[in-house]
CSV table of C-alpha atoms in Angstrom, one decimal:
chain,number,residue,atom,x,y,z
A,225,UNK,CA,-20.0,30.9,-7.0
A,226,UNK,CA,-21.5,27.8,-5.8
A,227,UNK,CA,-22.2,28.3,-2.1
A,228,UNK,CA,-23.0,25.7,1.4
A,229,UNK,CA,-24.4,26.6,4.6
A,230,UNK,CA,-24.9,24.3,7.5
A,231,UNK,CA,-26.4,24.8,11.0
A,232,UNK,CA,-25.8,24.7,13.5
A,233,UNK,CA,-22.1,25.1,13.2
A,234,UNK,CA,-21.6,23.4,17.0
A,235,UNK,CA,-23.8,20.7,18.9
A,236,UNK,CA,-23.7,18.9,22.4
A,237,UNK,CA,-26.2,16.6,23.1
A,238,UNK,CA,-26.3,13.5,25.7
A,239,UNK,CA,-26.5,10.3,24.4
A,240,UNK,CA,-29.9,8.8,23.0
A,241,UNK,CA,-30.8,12.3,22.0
A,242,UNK,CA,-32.2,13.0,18.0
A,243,UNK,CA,-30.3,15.5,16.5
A,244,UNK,CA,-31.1,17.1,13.0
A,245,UNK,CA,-28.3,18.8,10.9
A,246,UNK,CA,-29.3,21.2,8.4
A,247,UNK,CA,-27.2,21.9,4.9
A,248,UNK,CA,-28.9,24.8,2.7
A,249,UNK,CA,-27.2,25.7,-0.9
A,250,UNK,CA,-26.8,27.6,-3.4
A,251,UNK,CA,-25.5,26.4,-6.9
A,252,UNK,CA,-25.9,27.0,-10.6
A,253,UNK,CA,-26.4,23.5,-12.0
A,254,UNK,CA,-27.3,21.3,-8.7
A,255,UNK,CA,-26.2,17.6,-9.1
A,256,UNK,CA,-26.0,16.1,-6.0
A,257,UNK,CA,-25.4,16.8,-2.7
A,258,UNK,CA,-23.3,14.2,-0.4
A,259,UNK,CA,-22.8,14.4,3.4
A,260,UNK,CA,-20.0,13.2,5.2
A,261,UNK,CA,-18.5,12.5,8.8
A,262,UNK,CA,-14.8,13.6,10.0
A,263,UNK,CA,-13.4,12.9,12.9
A,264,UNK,CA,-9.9,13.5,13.3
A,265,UNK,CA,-8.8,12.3,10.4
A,266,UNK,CA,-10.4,11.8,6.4
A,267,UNK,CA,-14.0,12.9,5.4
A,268,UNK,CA,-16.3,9.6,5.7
A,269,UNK,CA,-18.5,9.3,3.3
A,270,UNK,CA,-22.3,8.8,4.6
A,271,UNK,CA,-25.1,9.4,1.5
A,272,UNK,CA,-25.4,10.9,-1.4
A,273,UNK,CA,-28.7,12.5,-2.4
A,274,UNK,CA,-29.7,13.7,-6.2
A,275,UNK,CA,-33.5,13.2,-6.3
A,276,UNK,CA,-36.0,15.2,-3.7
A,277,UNK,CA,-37.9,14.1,-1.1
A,278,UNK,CA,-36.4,9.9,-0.9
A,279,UNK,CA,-34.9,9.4,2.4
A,280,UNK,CA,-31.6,7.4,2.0
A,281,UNK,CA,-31.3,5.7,5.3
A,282,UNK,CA,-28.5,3.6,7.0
A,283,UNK,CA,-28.7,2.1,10.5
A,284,UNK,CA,-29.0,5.3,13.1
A,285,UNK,CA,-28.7,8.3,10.2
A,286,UNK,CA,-31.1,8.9,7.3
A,287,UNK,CA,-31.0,11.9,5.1
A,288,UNK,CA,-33.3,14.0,2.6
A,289,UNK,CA,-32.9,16.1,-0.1
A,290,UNK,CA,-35.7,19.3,-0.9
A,291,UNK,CA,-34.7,20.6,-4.3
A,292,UNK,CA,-37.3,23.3,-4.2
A,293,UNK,CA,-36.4,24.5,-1.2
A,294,UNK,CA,-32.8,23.9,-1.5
A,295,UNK,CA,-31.7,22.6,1.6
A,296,UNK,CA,-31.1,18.3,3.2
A,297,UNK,CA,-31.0,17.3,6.6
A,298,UNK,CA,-29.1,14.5,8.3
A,299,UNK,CA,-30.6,13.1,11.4
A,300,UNK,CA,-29.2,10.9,14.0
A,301,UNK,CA,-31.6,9.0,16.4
A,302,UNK,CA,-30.3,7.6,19.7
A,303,UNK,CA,-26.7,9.4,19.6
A,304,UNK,CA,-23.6,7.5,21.2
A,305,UNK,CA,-20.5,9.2,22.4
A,306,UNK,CA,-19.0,7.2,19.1
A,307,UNK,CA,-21.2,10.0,16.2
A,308,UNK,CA,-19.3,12.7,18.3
A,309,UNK,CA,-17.4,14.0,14.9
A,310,UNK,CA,-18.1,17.2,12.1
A,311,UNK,CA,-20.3,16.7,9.9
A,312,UNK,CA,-19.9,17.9,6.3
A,313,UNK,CA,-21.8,19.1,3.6
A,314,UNK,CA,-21.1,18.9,0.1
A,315,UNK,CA,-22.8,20.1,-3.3
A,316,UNK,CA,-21.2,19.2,-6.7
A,317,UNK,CA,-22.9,20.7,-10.5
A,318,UNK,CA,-24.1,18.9,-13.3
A,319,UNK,CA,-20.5,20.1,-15.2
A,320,UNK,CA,-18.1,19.5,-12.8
A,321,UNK,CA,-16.6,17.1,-10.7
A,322,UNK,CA,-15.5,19.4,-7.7
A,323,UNK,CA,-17.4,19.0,-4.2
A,324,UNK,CA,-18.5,22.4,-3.0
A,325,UNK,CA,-18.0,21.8,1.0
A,326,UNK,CA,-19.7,24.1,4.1
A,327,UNK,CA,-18.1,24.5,7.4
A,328,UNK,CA,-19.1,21.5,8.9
A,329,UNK,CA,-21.4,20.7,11.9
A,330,UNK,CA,-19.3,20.5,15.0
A,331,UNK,CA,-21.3,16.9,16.9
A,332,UNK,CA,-20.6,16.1,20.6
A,333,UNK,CA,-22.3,13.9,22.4
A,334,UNK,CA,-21.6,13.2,25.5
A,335,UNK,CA,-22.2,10.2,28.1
B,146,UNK,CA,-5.6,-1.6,2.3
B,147,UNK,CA,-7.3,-0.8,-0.4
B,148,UNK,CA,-8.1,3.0,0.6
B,149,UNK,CA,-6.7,6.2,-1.0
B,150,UNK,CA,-3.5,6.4,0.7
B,151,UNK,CA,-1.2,9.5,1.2
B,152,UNK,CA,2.2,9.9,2.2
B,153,UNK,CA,3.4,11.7,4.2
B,154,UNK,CA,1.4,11.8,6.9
B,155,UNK,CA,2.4,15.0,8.3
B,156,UNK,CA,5.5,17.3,7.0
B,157,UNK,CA,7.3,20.2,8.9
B,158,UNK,CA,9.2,22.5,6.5
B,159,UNK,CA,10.9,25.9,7.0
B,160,UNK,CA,9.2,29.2,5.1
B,161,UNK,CA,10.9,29.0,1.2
B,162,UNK,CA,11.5,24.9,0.9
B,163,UNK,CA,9.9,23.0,-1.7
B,164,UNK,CA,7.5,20.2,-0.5
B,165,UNK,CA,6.5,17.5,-2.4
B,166,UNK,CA,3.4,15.1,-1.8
B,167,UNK,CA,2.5,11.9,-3.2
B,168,UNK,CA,-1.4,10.3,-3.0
B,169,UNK,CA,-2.3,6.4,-4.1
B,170,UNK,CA,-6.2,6.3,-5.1
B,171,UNK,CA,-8.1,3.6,-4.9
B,172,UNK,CA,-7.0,1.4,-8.1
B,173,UNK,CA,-9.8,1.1,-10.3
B,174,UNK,CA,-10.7,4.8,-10.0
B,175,UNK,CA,-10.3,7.1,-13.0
B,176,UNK,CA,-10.5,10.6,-11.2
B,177,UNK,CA,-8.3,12.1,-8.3
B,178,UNK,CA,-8.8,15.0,-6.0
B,179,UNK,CA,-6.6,17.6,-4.4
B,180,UNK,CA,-8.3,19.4,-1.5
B,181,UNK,CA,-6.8,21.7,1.4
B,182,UNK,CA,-8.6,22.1,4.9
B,183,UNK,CA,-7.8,24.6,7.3
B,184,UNK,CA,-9.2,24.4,11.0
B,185,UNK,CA,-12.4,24.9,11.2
B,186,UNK,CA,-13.3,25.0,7.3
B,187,UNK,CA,-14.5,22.2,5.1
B,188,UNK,CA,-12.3,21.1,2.9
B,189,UNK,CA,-11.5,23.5,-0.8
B,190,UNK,CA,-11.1,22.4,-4.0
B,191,UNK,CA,-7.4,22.6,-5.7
B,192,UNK,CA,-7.8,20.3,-8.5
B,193,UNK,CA,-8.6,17.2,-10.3
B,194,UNK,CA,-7.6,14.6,-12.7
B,195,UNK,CA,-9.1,12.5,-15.1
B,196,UNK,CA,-6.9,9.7,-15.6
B,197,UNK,CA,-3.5,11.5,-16.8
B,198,UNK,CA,-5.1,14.8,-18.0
B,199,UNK,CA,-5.6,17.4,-15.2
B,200,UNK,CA,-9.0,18.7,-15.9
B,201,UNK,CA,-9.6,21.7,-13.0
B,202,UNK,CA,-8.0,24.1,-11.4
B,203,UNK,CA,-8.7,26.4,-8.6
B,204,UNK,CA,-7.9,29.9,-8.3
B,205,UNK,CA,-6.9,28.6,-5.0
B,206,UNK,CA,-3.8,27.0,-7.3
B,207,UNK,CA,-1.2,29.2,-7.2
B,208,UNK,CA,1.8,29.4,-9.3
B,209,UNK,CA,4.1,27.9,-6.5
B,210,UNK,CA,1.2,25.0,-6.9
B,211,UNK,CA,1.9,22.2,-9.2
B,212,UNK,CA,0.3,18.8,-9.6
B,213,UNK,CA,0.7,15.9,-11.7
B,214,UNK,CA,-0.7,12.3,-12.2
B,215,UNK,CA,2.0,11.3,-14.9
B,216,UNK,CA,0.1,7.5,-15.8
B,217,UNK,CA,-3.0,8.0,-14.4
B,218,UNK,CA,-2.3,6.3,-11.1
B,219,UNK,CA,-0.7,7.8,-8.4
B,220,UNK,CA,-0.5,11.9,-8.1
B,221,UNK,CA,1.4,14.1,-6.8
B,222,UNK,CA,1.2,18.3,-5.1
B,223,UNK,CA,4.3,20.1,-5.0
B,224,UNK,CA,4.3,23.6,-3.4
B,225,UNK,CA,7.5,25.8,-4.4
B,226,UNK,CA,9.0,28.3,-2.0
B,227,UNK,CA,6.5,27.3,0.9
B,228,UNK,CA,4.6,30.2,3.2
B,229,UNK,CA,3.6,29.9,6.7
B,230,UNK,CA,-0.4,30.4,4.9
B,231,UNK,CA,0.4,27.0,3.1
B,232,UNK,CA,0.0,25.3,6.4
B,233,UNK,CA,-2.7,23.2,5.9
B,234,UNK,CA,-3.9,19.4,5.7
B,235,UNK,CA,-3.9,18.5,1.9
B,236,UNK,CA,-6.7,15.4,1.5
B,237,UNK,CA,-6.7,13.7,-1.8
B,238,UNK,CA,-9.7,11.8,-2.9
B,239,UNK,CA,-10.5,9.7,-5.6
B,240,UNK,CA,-13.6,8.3,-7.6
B,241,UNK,CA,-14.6,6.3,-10.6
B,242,UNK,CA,-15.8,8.5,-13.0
B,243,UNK,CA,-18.8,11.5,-11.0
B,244,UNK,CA,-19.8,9.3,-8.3
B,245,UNK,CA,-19.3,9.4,-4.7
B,246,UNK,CA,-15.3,10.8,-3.5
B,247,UNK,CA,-13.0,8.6,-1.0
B,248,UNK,CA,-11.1,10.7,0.9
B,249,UNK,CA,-7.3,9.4,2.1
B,250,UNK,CA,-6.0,10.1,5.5
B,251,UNK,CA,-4.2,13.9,4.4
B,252,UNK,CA,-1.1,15.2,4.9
B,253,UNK,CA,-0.9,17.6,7.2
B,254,UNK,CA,1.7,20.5,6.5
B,255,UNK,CA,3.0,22.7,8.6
B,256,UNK,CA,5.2,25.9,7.9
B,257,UNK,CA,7.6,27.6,10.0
């Protein structure tokens, strides 16, 4: 069973801090892997990452996928109160269409 | 709007009712996505459509789960003889054919 852990599960930071969220996986027939941002409402959708190793980048957050090692990180430079939200994971196989999500990543920053 | 769009927004039912609801994708996507997220979890796979033909199925699905997407447009989740571990928001997404999934705004269900 296809499987998504991301750390850590809660984060409070002041603004203008860097934060780095980790997602590791495990799955039978890896595809791709997407993250996404909810606030208190619908997932967003952020990047989606199939290849290792090329940073996908937009604005403040940038993402990267290591196959080998089996694990992508979001970061988010210079955090405003506005990224506070959870953060979600998601792997899907080569078969299926079905996203595989973790727990999240709880984000506050505060002023 | 052009977004995935559910309705209703939120839905109050007693233990034992029938609940029905209805999601929109976006229109020039093919597949649609029923997911359920409790607090604190990431959202779980129910099931998916291609087009008209339902494709997947969780063993999250029940019995008292059924869905349908009758022309390959708009879908609908019905859960038969509701129980208080049905409470839940139920996203549906959508996507043209295995790229990236737009999520709608949920329903959010709760059961007394």
């Amino acid at each position: 069973e296809d499987k998504v852990v991301q750390s850590p599960l809660s984060l409070v930071v002041h603004e203008g801090d860097t934060v780095t969220l980790n997602c590791s996986y495990e799955v039978t027939n890896f595809r791709s892997l997407l993250w996404y941002k909810q606030e208190k409402k619908a997932p967003t959708f952020l990047f989606m990452l199939t290849s290792s190793g090329i940073e996908k980048k937009s604005g403040r957050l940038s993402s990267i996928l290591d196959k080998k090692e089996l694990f992508s990180i979001l970061n988010i430079t210079a955090t405003q109160t506005g990224d506070s939200a959870v953060y979600l994971c998601a792997v899907r196989e080569t078969s299926g269409s079905r996203l595989t999500f973790g727990e999240g990543t709880q984000l506050t920053v505060n002023p | 709007d052009t977004g995935v769009s559910q309705d209703p927004r939120h839905k109050i039912t007693k233990r034992g009712q029938n609940v029905t609801f209805r999601c929109d994708p976006i229109s020039e996507h093919n597949r649609l996505y029923w997911y359920r997220q409790t607090l604190g979890q990431g959202p779980e796979f129910l099931t998916y459509f291609q087009n008209e033909a339902q494709l997947e199925k969780s063993r999250l699905l029940s019995d008292r789960f059924s869905a349908e997407r009758p022309k390959g447009s708009f879908s609908t989740l019905e859960i038969q003889r509701t129980e208080q571990g049905d409470s839940a928001m139920y996203l549906c997404a959508s996507s043209r054919d295995r790229v990236e999934q737009f999520f709608g705004p949920g329903t959010r269900l709760t059961v007394l």
